[in-house]
């Protein structure tokens, strides 16, 4: 088991190096950020000076050496636009994203589990139809539209909640609610279909013949085996939450990582894009490892194979 | 504030380390600076350049003693200036909070605080105005602004100078495309019904005309100046004289625009041009690619900017001298022309030391370059913001910057 974990960590480290090189190349291939900074009064000499100040007059290999050297010291460089360390900008934005993402994630996962199990256990009932309707709506309605409609209804018309910003508990309701609305359907459908597969298995039939209660069969025997697929997806969703709340953050004016990334990409703010991408890559790789380990705990067969 | 603060600020602003676009102008012609006494600062140039008043107007004076005490990083976190507002708090990517400077020499704000929220989504800004979470909403599109004004009773106030929408023609003297012929460029201008654009697209919130960074009232503007009339018949005649399209080896004209409201503007012009027989292709490109074509000098005949059209919508200015160098002279980054007379007139207007003469020369320069059709003004758009009824009259500096204008708001 420990050998397996070490190998997975080494693989993740190699992947991170590959991502570092790829991100460095791709952000530079997307264009020269000085083209966005220069103004109608900038002369060719000034543009050259600007490139020099930003280190963009150097060749790509030279820039890569500067980037890697900084990285080795734990520095991502200064934002080209804001002229402050990219790491500091992430440090400011990340807590806001976590404050929004964590409640949304746990509420969505808890609801998905409860509703997915209910829909599977009561297949083809009115409950199942209701769950399917919510799933279809959540996956079909555009995110920005739902967010704006929620804002217009609960804030502008009913005056129950603030339009945007943060600070009080009320400020969390609309953005968290919007995120839950989008996280819920996919996970709910996954739990439902996994449960349906398991509930058809021979050992469940045997449990029923042996006279175990339906509650015990579902929550103790079926759910544990049905969770492997959803667990993987949950891990990926959790990692993607770092940058995945772009629409929510922009519409509800929440100063988080998603908004920071979109603005940095639009402005070709290389250091910020690189820092965020690497953070997300590290999180996704980390979550992969955690999910792999969690598999082993959930499913003894996997544990024995791996060891 | 003393002359020592001014010298400290100007020296810092003119240093090689400063990447502010105005710094180059303080740097280029600088011989040395000196403090004569506490209230007299002298900036010595190598050659006469009266227009340096413009970059000086962009130089905000910093407190030397405080800056040197705390250092640049700390100053950025807790800045001190000389305006009507004092810094209170900055929450990154979220807000600035300012407090009235009750000792300001000219304008003491009536409101104690102003909180500047950074709200990227237009619908959110409108909703916040509707619920009273904000009192001023900036950057509202024309359709919504008119609707909110006419149907919901919100007031509009103009802050800043008119936004000039114009189009430029890079590489006019090197291209074998139709825009290399001045008759085609003139025909393109005459084909545009500017009044119709103002009345329908801008719903009365724009006026025909405007010149590159100039509006009525700008330095050197002549009140007799008018935009080209809408004359499609004359446009067709000019095109015929130019032999359009067959006389041109390469007949392609591209209109490069970025995503956003500029696409609607482009489609309007495309329609007017099509009506007189000019075929223009719209190319929607990324803003970095667009900037690389419009703001980087390139006069190779096969360069992507050459022979094509570039729109620009931006606030006009009280003085357009430095902006004009890039648009009209033979070394400008916009690469429009190579006219020796324009260069000579520019130098004459910008080095004349007698103010009245300099202004007259500037008018003459701008009159001359207008005849070259390197850049064509379309309309001047009102810089409106929406305000709530919690605010009274805006009394001062409405034509300058937001914070200056905010200092002059009266209570209702």
PDB file of N, CA and C in Angstrom, chain A residues 60-154:
ATOM      1  N   UNK A  60      12.659  33.278 -24.926  1.00  0.00           N
ATOM      2  CA  UNK A  60      11.833  32.350 -24.144  1.00  0.00           C
ATOM      3  C   UNK A  60      12.674  31.460 -23.223  1.00  0.00           C
ATOM      4  N   UNK A  61      13.800  30.886 -23.716  1.00  0.00           N
ATOM      5  CA  UNK A  61      14.618  30.082 -22.793  1.00  0.00           C
ATOM      6  C   UNK A  61      15.107  30.893 -21.588  1.00  0.00           C
ATOM      7  N   UNK A  62      15.493  32.164 -21.835  1.00  0.00           N
ATOM      8  CA  UNK A  62      15.947  33.001 -20.717  1.00  0.00           C
ATOM      9  C   UNK A  62      14.799  33.255 -19.743  1.00  0.00           C
ATOM     10  N   UNK A  63      13.616  33.529 -20.300  1.00  0.00           N
ATOM     11  CA  UNK A  63      12.443  33.756 -19.437  1.00  0.00           C
ATOM     12  C   UNK A  63      12.116  32.496 -18.632  1.00  0.00           C
ATOM     13  N   UNK A  64      12.313  31.344 -19.266  1.00  0.00           N
ATOM     14  CA  UNK A  64      12.012  30.088 -18.572  1.00  0.00           C
ATOM     15  C   UNK A  64      12.970  29.869 -17.399  1.00  0.00           C
ATOM     16  N   UNK A  65      14.230  30.219 -17.622  1.00  0.00           N
ATOM     17  CA  UNK A  65      15.218  30.082 -16.539  1.00  0.00           C
ATOM     18  C   UNK A  65      14.819  30.981 -15.372  1.00  0.00           C
ATOM     19  N   UNK A  66      14.418  32.228 -15.697  1.00  0.00           N
ATOM     20  CA  UNK A  66      13.993  33.162 -14.638  1.00  0.00           C
ATOM     21  C   UNK A  66      12.782  32.582 -13.901  1.00  0.00           C
ATOM     22  N   UNK A  67      11.856  32.020 -14.662  1.00  0.00           N
ATOM     23  CA  UNK A  67      10.626  31.462 -14.088  1.00  0.00           C
ATOM     24  C   UNK A  67      10.938  30.286 -13.160  1.00  0.00           C
ATOM     25  N   UNK A  68      11.770  29.376 -13.647  1.00  0.00           N
ATOM     26  CA  UNK A  68      12.096  28.180 -12.858  1.00  0.00           C
ATOM     27  C   UNK A  68      12.909  28.540 -11.618  1.00  0.00           C
ATOM     28  N   UNK A  69      13.849  29.494 -11.801  1.00  0.00           N
ATOM     29  CA  UNK A  69      14.656  29.922 -10.650  1.00  0.00           C
ATOM     30  C   UNK A  69      13.756  30.510  -9.567  1.00  0.00           C
ATOM     31  N   UNK A  70      12.813  31.327 -10.002  1.00  0.00           N
ATOM     32  CA  UNK A  70      11.878  31.923  -9.045  1.00  0.00           C
ATOM     33  C   UNK A  70      11.046  30.863  -8.363  1.00  0.00           C
ATOM     34  N   UNK A  71      10.620  29.894  -9.165  1.00  0.00           N
ATOM     35  CA  UNK A  71       9.779  28.813  -8.646  1.00  0.00           C
ATOM     36  C   UNK A  71      10.510  28.017  -7.562  1.00  0.00           C
ATOM     37  N   UNK A  72      11.808  27.810  -7.814  1.00  0.00           N
ATOM     38  CA  UNK A  72      12.617  27.062  -6.831  1.00  0.00           C
ATOM     39  C   UNK A  72      12.679  27.806  -5.501  1.00  0.00           C
ATOM     40  N   UNK A  73      12.545  29.137  -5.584  1.00  0.00           N
ATOM     41  CA  UNK A  73      12.555  29.941  -4.350  1.00  0.00           C
ATOM     42  C   UNK A  73      11.139  30.129  -3.805  1.00  0.00           C
ATOM     43  N   UNK A  74      10.189  29.504  -4.481  1.00  0.00           N
ATOM     44  CA  UNK A  74       8.786  29.640  -4.049  1.00  0.00           C
ATOM     45  C   UNK A  74       8.152  30.931  -4.509  1.00  0.00           C
ATOM     46  N   UNK A  75       8.718  31.553  -5.575  1.00  0.00           N
ATOM     47  CA  UNK A  75       8.170  32.819  -6.072  1.00  0.00           C
ATOM     48  C   UNK A  75       7.586  32.610  -7.467  1.00  0.00           C
ATOM     49  N   UNK A  76       6.428  33.173  -7.690  1.00  0.00           N
ATOM     50  CA  UNK A  76       5.796  33.062  -9.011  1.00  0.00           C
ATOM     51  C   UNK A  76       6.008  34.317  -9.852  1.00  0.00           C
ATOM     52  N   UNK A  77       6.660  35.321  -9.287  1.00  0.00           N
ATOM     53  CA  UNK A  77       6.860  36.580 -10.002  1.00  0.00           C
ATOM     54  C   UNK A  77       5.760  37.574  -9.672  1.00  0.00           C
ATOM     55  N   UNK A  78       5.943  38.804 -10.173  1.00  0.00           N
ATOM     56  CA  UNK A  78       4.976  39.873  -9.910  1.00  0.00           C
ATOM     57  C   UNK A  78       3.967  39.970 -11.046  1.00  0.00           C
ATOM     58  N   UNK A  79       2.747  40.282 -10.680  1.00  0.00           N
ATOM     59  CA  UNK A  79       1.706  40.494 -11.694  1.00  0.00           C
ATOM     60  C   UNK A  79       2.124  41.626 -12.627  1.00  0.00           C
ATOM     61  N   UNK A  80       1.959  41.409 -13.923  1.00  0.00           N
ATOM     62  CA  UNK A  80       2.311  42.433 -14.902  1.00  0.00           C
ATOM     63  C   UNK A  80       1.364  43.623 -14.804  1.00  0.00           C
ATOM     64  N   UNK A  81       0.123  43.360 -14.470  1.00  0.00           N
ATOM     65  CA  UNK A  81      -0.879  44.419 -14.428  1.00  0.00           C
ATOM     66  C   UNK A  81      -0.904  45.119 -13.059  1.00  0.00           C
ATOM     67  N   UNK A  82      -0.962  44.324 -11.990  1.00  0.00           N
ATOM     68  CA  UNK A  82      -1.110  44.925 -10.656  1.00  0.00           C
ATOM     69  C   UNK A  82       0.230  45.250 -10.002  1.00  0.00           C
ATOM     70  N   UNK A  83       1.323  44.762 -10.581  1.00  0.00           N
ATOM     71  CA  UNK A  83       2.672  45.013 -10.054  1.00  0.00           C
ATOM     72  C   UNK A  83       2.819  44.586  -8.588  1.00  0.00           C
ATOM     73  N   UNK A  84       2.229  43.469  -8.266  1.00  0.00           N
ATOM     74  CA  UNK A  84       2.456  42.918  -6.927  1.00  0.00           C
ATOM     75  C   UNK A  84       2.594  41.404  -7.058  1.00  0.00           C
ATOM     76  N   UNK A  85       3.203  40.738  -6.064  1.00  0.00           N
ATOM     77  CA  UNK A  85       3.474  39.313  -6.226  1.00  0.00           C
ATOM     78  C   UNK A  85       2.212  38.496  -6.531  1.00  0.00           C
ATOM     79  N   UNK A  86       2.345  37.601  -7.516  1.00  0.00           N
ATOM     80  CA  UNK A  86       1.207  36.759  -7.903  1.00  0.00           C
ATOM     81  C   UNK A  86       0.764  35.908  -6.710  1.00  0.00           C
ATOM     82  N   UNK A  87       1.751  35.448  -5.915  1.00  0.00           N
ATOM     83  CA  UNK A  87       1.417  34.613  -4.757  1.00  0.00           C
ATOM     84  C   UNK A  87       0.552  35.384  -3.763  1.00  0.00           C
ATOM     85  N   UNK A  88       0.846  36.687  -3.632  1.00  0.00           N
ATOM     86  CA  UNK A  88       0.073  37.514  -2.701  1.00  0.00           C
ATOM     87  C   UNK A  88      -1.377  37.660  -3.185  1.00  0.00           C
ATOM     88  N   UNK A  89      -1.521  37.783  -4.515  1.00  0.00           N
ATOM     89  CA  UNK A  89      -2.867  37.914  -5.074  1.00  0.00           C
ATOM     90  C   UNK A  89      -3.673  36.636  -4.847  1.00  0.00           C
ATOM     91  N   UNK A  90      -2.997  35.502  -4.990  1.00  0.00           N
ATOM     92  CA  UNK A  90      -3.683  34.227  -4.748  1.00  0.00           C
ATOM     93  C   UNK A  90      -4.047  34.103  -3.269  1.00  0.00           C
ATOM     94  N   UNK A  91      -3.128  34.552  -2.438  1.00  0.00           N
ATOM     95  CA  UNK A  91      -3.362  34.489  -0.993  1.00  0.00           C
ATOM     96  C   UNK A  91      -4.599  35.311  -0.604  1.00  0.00           C
ATOM     97  N   UNK A  92      -4.822  36.395  -1.333  1.00  0.00           N
ATOM     98  CA  UNK A  92      -6.005  37.223  -1.042  1.00  0.00           C
ATOM     99  C   UNK A  92      -7.287  36.588  -1.586  1.00  0.00           C
ATOM    100  N   UNK A  93      -7.167  35.956  -2.767  1.00  0.00           N
ATOM    101  CA  UNK A  93      -8.387  35.450  -3.431  1.00  0.00           C
ATOM    102  C   UNK A  93      -8.798  34.060  -2.944  1.00  0.00           C
ATOM    103  N   UNK A  94      -7.818  33.235  -2.625  1.00  0.00           N
ATOM    104  CA  UNK A  94      -8.115  31.826  -2.296  1.00  0.00           C
ATOM    105  C   UNK A  94      -9.076  31.663  -1.106  1.00  0.00           C
ATOM    106  N   UNK A  95      -8.860  32.390  -0.004  1.00  0.00           N
ATOM    107  CA  UNK A  95      -9.802  32.218   1.120  1.00  0.00           C
ATOM    108  C   UNK A  95     -11.239  32.531   0.730  1.00  0.00           C
ATOM    109  N   UNK A  96     -11.419  33.536  -0.147  1.00  0.00           N
ATOM    110  CA  UNK A  96     -12.788  33.878  -0.563  1.00  0.00           C
ATOM    111  C   UNK A  96     -13.419  32.747  -1.364  1.00  0.00           C
ATOM    112  N   UNK A  97     -12.612  32.123  -2.230  1.00  0.00           N
ATOM    113  CA  UNK A  97     -13.129  31.001  -3.012  1.00  0.00           C
ATOM    114  C   UNK A  97     -13.465  29.826  -2.107  1.00  0.00           C
ATOM    115  N   UNK A  98     -12.614  29.588  -1.124  1.00  0.00           N
ATOM    116  CA  UNK A  98     -12.858  28.466  -0.200  1.00  0.00           C
ATOM    117  C   UNK A  98     -14.133  28.724   0.619  1.00  0.00           C
ATOM    118  N   UNK A  99     -14.286  29.997   1.040  1.00  0.00           N
ATOM    119  CA  UNK A  99     -15.481  30.341   1.826  1.00  0.00           C
ATOM    120  C   UNK A  99     -16.766  30.073   1.043  1.00  0.00           C
ATOM    121  N   UNK A 100     -16.682  30.252  -0.260  1.00  0.00           N
ATOM    122  CA  UNK A 100     -17.842  30.032  -1.118  1.00  0.00           C
ATOM    123  C   UNK A 100     -17.947  28.561  -1.530  1.00  0.00           C
ATOM    124  N   UNK A 101     -16.797  27.996  -1.892  1.00  0.00           N
ATOM    125  CA  UNK A 101     -16.773  26.657  -2.464  1.00  0.00           C
ATOM    126  C   UNK A 101     -17.065  25.551  -1.465  1.00  0.00           C
ATOM    127  N   UNK A 102     -16.517  25.673  -0.264  1.00  0.00           N
ATOM    128  CA  UNK A 102     -16.696  24.585   0.720  1.00  0.00           C
ATOM    129  C   UNK A 102     -18.156  24.362   1.104  1.00  0.00           C
ATOM    130  N   UNK A 103     -18.862  25.424   1.522  1.00  0.00           N
ATOM    131  CA  UNK A 103     -20.275  25.170   1.849  1.00  0.00           C
ATOM    132  C   UNK A 103     -21.054  24.645   0.657  1.00  0.00           C
ATOM    133  N   UNK A 104     -20.779  25.227  -0.532  1.00  0.00           N
ATOM    134  CA  UNK A 104     -21.507  24.773  -1.730  1.00  0.00           C
ATOM    135  C   UNK A 104     -21.219  23.298  -1.988  1.00  0.00           C
ATOM    136  N   UNK A 105     -19.951  22.911  -1.842  1.00  0.00           N
ATOM    137  CA  UNK A 105     -19.552  21.529  -2.106  1.00  0.00           C
ATOM    138  C   UNK A 105     -20.244  20.566  -1.139  1.00  0.00           C
ATOM    139  N   UNK A 106     -20.168  20.870   0.146  1.00  0.00           N
ATOM    140  CA  UNK A 106     -20.720  19.926   1.129  1.00  0.00           C
ATOM    141  C   UNK A 106     -22.256  19.875   1.068  1.00  0.00           C
ATOM    142  N   UNK A 107     -22.878  21.034   0.848  1.00  0.00           N
ATOM    143  CA  UNK A 107     -24.349  21.025   0.729  1.00  0.00           C
ATOM    144  C   UNK A 107     -24.750  20.209  -0.503  1.00  0.00           C
ATOM    145  N   UNK A 108     -24.056  20.459  -1.620  1.00  0.00           N
ATOM    146  CA  UNK A 108     -24.392  19.757  -2.871  1.00  0.00           C
ATOM    147  C   UNK A 108     -24.161  18.255  -2.726  1.00  0.00           C
ATOM    148  N   UNK A 109     -23.050  17.864  -2.100  1.00  0.00           N
ATOM    149  CA  UNK A 109     -22.745  16.439  -1.964  1.00  0.00           C
ATOM    150  C   UNK A 109     -23.759  15.751  -1.039  1.00  0.00           C
ATOM    151  N   UNK A 110     -24.109  16.424   0.064  1.00  0.00           N
ATOM    152  CA  UNK A 110     -25.073  15.827   0.996  1.00  0.00           C
ATOM    153  C   UNK A 110     -26.434  15.660   0.324  1.00  0.00           C
ATOM    154  N   UNK A 111     -26.853  16.695  -0.398  1.00  0.00           N
ATOM    155  CA  UNK A 111     -28.144  16.619  -1.091  1.00  0.00           C
ATOM    156  C   UNK A 111     -28.113  15.559  -2.196  1.00  0.00           C
ATOM    157  N   UNK A 112     -26.987  15.529  -2.923  1.00  0.00           N
ATOM    158  CA  UNK A 112     -26.866  14.561  -4.026  1.00  0.00           C
ATOM    159  C   UNK A 112     -26.954  13.134  -3.492  1.00  0.00           C
ATOM    160  N   UNK A 113     -26.307  12.909  -2.363  1.00  0.00           N
ATOM    161  CA  UNK A 113     -26.310  11.579  -1.762  1.00  0.00           C
ATOM    162  C   UNK A 113     -27.735  11.191  -1.334  1.00  0.00           C
ATOM    163  N   UNK A 114     -28.364  12.115  -0.623  1.00  0.00           N
ATOM    164  CA  UNK A 114     -29.708  11.818  -0.117  1.00  0.00           C
ATOM    165  C   UNK A 114     -30.696  11.632  -1.265  1.00  0.00           C
ATOM    166  N   UNK A 115     -30.700  12.567  -2.201  1.00  0.00           N
ATOM    167  CA  UNK A 115     -31.680  12.508  -3.287  1.00  0.00           C
ATOM    168  C   UNK A 115     -31.370  11.391  -4.267  1.00  0.00           C
ATOM    169  N   UNK A 116     -30.068  11.145  -4.524  1.00  0.00           N
ATOM    170  CA  UNK A 116     -29.676  10.064  -5.440  1.00  0.00           C
ATOM    171  C   UNK A 116     -30.090   8.705  -4.896  1.00  0.00           C
ATOM    172  N   UNK A 117     -29.861   8.515  -3.612  1.00  0.00           N
ATOM    173  CA  UNK A 117     -30.242   7.242  -2.971  1.00  0.00           C
ATOM    174  C   UNK A 117     -31.766   7.106  -2.968  1.00  0.00           C
ATOM    175  N   UNK A 118     -32.456   8.203  -2.637  1.00  0.00           N
ATOM    176  CA  UNK A 118     -33.930   8.172  -2.613  1.00  0.00           C
ATOM    177  C   UNK A 118     -34.485   7.805  -3.991  1.00  0.00           C
ATOM    178  N   UNK A 119     -33.927   8.436  -5.038  1.00  0.00           N
ATOM    179  CA  UNK A 119     -34.419   8.177  -6.396  1.00  0.00           C
ATOM    180  C   UNK A 119     -34.171   6.726  -6.803  1.00  0.00           C
ATOM    181  N   UNK A 120     -33.022   6.181  -6.398  1.00  0.00           N
ATOM    182  CA  UNK A 120     -32.701   4.793  -6.769  1.00  0.00           C
ATOM    183  C   UNK A 120     -33.552   3.817  -5.977  1.00  0.00           C
ATOM    184  N   UNK A 121     -33.708   4.092  -4.696  1.00  0.00           N
ATOM    185  CA  UNK A 121     -34.480   3.191  -3.849  1.00  0.00           C
ATOM    186  C   UNK A 121     -35.953   3.194  -4.243  1.00  0.00           C
ATOM    187  N   UNK A 122     -36.447   4.333  -4.681  1.00  0.00           N
ATOM    188  CA  UNK A 122     -37.860   4.438  -5.084  1.00  0.00           C
ATOM    189  C   UNK A 122     -37.926   4.662  -6.592  1.00  0.00           C
ATOM    190  N   UNK A 123     -37.298   3.805  -7.312  1.00  0.00           N
ATOM    191  CA  UNK A 123     -37.198   3.929  -8.767  1.00  0.00           C
ATOM    192  C   UNK A 123     -38.591   4.023  -9.413  1.00  0.00           C
ATOM    193  N   UNK A 124     -38.689   4.940 -10.399  1.00  0.00           N
ATOM    194  CA  UNK A 124     -39.923   5.173 -11.159  1.00  0.00           C
ATOM    195  C   UNK A 124     -41.076   5.725 -10.310  1.00  0.00           C
ATOM    196  N   UNK A 125     -40.768   6.192  -9.121  1.00  0.00           N
ATOM    197  CA  UNK A 125     -41.809   6.811  -8.290  1.00  0.00           C
ATOM    198  C   UNK A 125     -41.842   8.314  -8.579  1.00  0.00           C
ATOM    199  N   UNK A 126     -42.710   9.012  -7.887  1.00  0.00           N
ATOM    200  CA  UNK A 126     -42.788  10.467  -8.042  1.00  0.00           C
ATOM    201  C   UNK A 126     -41.488  11.130  -7.545  1.00  0.00           C
ATOM    202  N   UNK A 127     -40.860  10.484  -6.519  1.00  0.00           N
ATOM    203  CA  UNK A 127     -39.590  11.023  -6.007  1.00  0.00           C
ATOM    204  C   UNK A 127     -38.508  10.953  -7.091  1.00  0.00           C
ATOM    205  N   UNK A 128     -38.474   9.819  -7.775  1.00  0.00           N
ATOM    206  CA  UNK A 128     -37.490   9.611  -8.838  1.00  0.00           C
ATOM    207  C   UNK A 128     -37.700  10.646  -9.959  1.00  0.00           C
ATOM    208  N   UNK A 129     -38.987  10.853 -10.294  1.00  0.00           N
ATOM    209  CA  UNK A 129     -39.281  11.833 -11.357  1.00  0.00           C
ATOM    210  C   UNK A 129     -38.845  13.227 -10.937  1.00  0.00           C
ATOM    211  N   UNK A 130     -39.086  13.558  -9.669  1.00  0.00           N
ATOM    212  CA  UNK A 130     -38.682  14.880  -9.160  1.00  0.00           C
ATOM    213  C   UNK A 130     -37.187  15.068  -9.225  1.00  0.00           C
ATOM    214  N   UNK A 131     -36.452  14.048  -8.826  1.00  0.00           N
ATOM    215  CA  UNK A 131     -34.986  14.126  -8.849  1.00  0.00           C
ATOM    216  C   UNK A 131     -34.497  14.292 -10.279  1.00  0.00           C
ATOM    217  N   UNK A 132     -35.113  13.538 -11.194  1.00  0.00           N
ATOM    218  CA  UNK A 132     -34.689  13.633 -12.600  1.00  0.00           C
ATOM    219  C   UNK A 132     -34.979  15.027 -13.166  1.00  0.00           C
ATOM    220  N   UNK A 133     -36.112  15.601 -12.745  1.00  0.00           N
ATOM    221  CA  UNK A 133     -36.460  16.950 -13.224  1.00  0.00           C
ATOM    222  C   UNK A 133     -35.422  17.969 -12.743  1.00  0.00           C
ATOM    223  N   UNK A 134     -35.080  17.886 -11.463  1.00  0.00           N
ATOM    224  CA  UNK A 134     -34.069  18.804 -10.917  1.00  0.00           C
ATOM    225  C   UNK A 134     -32.745  18.624 -11.670  1.00  0.00           C
ATOM    226  N   UNK A 135     -32.406  17.364 -11.938  1.00  0.00           N
ATOM    227  CA  UNK A 135     -31.145  17.083 -12.640  1.00  0.00           C
ATOM    228  C   UNK A 135     -31.149  17.687 -14.038  1.00  0.00           C
ATOM    229  N   UNK A 136     -32.255  17.521 -14.737  1.00  0.00           N
ATOM    230  CA  UNK A 136     -32.337  18.057 -16.108  1.00  0.00           C
ATOM    231  C   UNK A 136     -32.268  19.583 -16.086  1.00  0.00           C
ATOM    232  N   UNK A 137     -33.024  20.196 -15.175  1.00  0.00           N
ATOM    233  CA  UNK A 137     -33.003  21.665 -15.099  1.00  0.00           C
ATOM    234  C   UNK A 137     -31.609  22.177 -14.773  1.00  0.00           C
ATOM    235  N   UNK A 138     -30.977  21.552 -13.805  1.00  0.00           N
ATOM    236  CA  UNK A 138     -29.641  21.990 -13.383  1.00  0.00           C
ATOM    237  C   UNK A 138     -28.614  21.878 -14.478  1.00  0.00           C
ATOM    238  N   UNK A 139     -28.768  20.856 -15.321  1.00  0.00           N
ATOM    239  CA  UNK A 139     -27.783  20.679 -16.376  1.00  0.00           C
ATOM    240  C   UNK A 139     -28.132  21.463 -17.635  1.00  0.00           C
ATOM    241  N   UNK A 140     -29.415  21.801 -17.799  1.00  0.00           N
ATOM    242  CA  UNK A 140     -29.820  22.459 -19.050  1.00  0.00           C
ATOM    243  C   UNK A 140     -29.794  23.982 -18.958  1.00  0.00           C
ATOM    244  N   UNK A 141     -30.064  24.544 -17.782  1.00  0.00           N
ATOM    245  CA  UNK A 141     -30.167  26.002 -17.693  1.00  0.00           C
ATOM    246  C   UNK A 141     -28.778  26.639 -17.631  1.00  0.00           C
ATOM    247  N   UNK A 142     -28.551  27.681 -18.422  1.00  0.00           N
ATOM    248  CA  UNK A 142     -27.232  28.335 -18.401  1.00  0.00           C
ATOM    249  C   UNK A 142     -26.946  28.965 -17.037  1.00  0.00           C
ATOM    250  N   UNK A 143     -25.721  28.823 -16.585  1.00  0.00           N
ATOM    251  CA  UNK A 143     -25.332  29.293 -15.262  1.00  0.00           C
ATOM    252  C   UNK A 143     -25.568  30.768 -15.047  1.00  0.00           C
ATOM    253  N   UNK A 144     -25.147  31.586 -16.006  1.00  0.00           N
ATOM    254  CA  UNK A 144     -25.289  33.040 -15.811  1.00  0.00           C
ATOM    255  C   UNK A 144     -26.763  33.438 -15.730  1.00  0.00           C
ATOM    256  N   UNK A 145     -27.616  32.720 -16.473  1.00  0.00           N
ATOM    257  CA  UNK A 145     -29.045  33.047 -16.489  1.00  0.00           C
ATOM    258  C   UNK A 145     -29.676  32.747 -15.127  1.00  0.00           C
ATOM    259  N   UNK A 146     -29.368  31.573 -14.595  1.00  0.00           N
ATOM    260  CA  UNK A 146     -29.934  31.202 -13.293  1.00  0.00           C
ATOM    261  C   UNK A 146     -29.467  32.192 -12.223  1.00  0.00           C
ATOM    262  N   UNK A 147     -28.189  32.539 -12.267  1.00  0.00           N
ATOM    263  CA  UNK A 147     -27.640  33.465 -11.266  1.00  0.00           C
ATOM    264  C   UNK A 147     -28.340  34.816 -11.355  1.00  0.00           C
ATOM    265  N   UNK A 148     -28.520  35.326 -12.569  1.00  0.00           N
ATOM    266  CA  UNK A 148     -29.149  36.643 -12.734  1.00  0.00           C
ATOM    267  C   UNK A 148     -30.628  36.572 -12.345  1.00  0.00           C
ATOM    268  N   UNK A 149     -31.312  35.484 -12.717  1.00  0.00           N
ATOM    269  CA  UNK A 149     -32.726  35.344 -12.345  1.00  0.00           C
ATOM    270  C   UNK A 149     -32.891  35.285 -10.823  1.00  0.00           C
ATOM    271  N   UNK A 150     -31.995  34.550 -10.175  1.00  0.00           N
ATOM    272  CA  UNK A 150     -32.055  34.460  -8.709  1.00  0.00           C
ATOM    273  C   UNK A 150     -31.840  35.836  -8.091  1.00  0.00           C
ATOM    274  N   UNK A 151     -30.907  36.572  -8.670  1.00  0.00           N
ATOM    275  CA  UNK A 151     -30.624  37.919  -8.175  1.00  0.00           C
ATOM    276  C   UNK A 151     -31.844  38.835  -8.349  1.00  0.00           C
ATOM    277  N   UNK A 152     -32.446  38.767  -9.539  1.00  0.00           N
ATOM    278  CA  UNK A 152     -33.601  39.633  -9.808  1.00  0.00           C
ATOM    279  C   UNK A 152     -34.780  39.286  -8.902  1.00  0.00           C
ATOM    280  N   UNK A 153     -34.982  37.983  -8.666  1.00  0.00           N
ATOM    281  CA  UNK A 153     -36.121  37.563  -7.852  1.00  0.00           C
ATOM    282  C   UNK A 153     -35.906  37.871  -6.368  1.00  0.00           C
ATOM    283  N   UNK A 154     -34.812  37.338  -5.817  1.00  0.00           N
ATOM    284  CA  UNK A 154     -34.634  37.422  -4.357  1.00  0.00           C
ATOM    285  C   UNK A 154     -34.088  38.771  -3.878  1.00  0.00           C
TER     286      UNK A 154
END
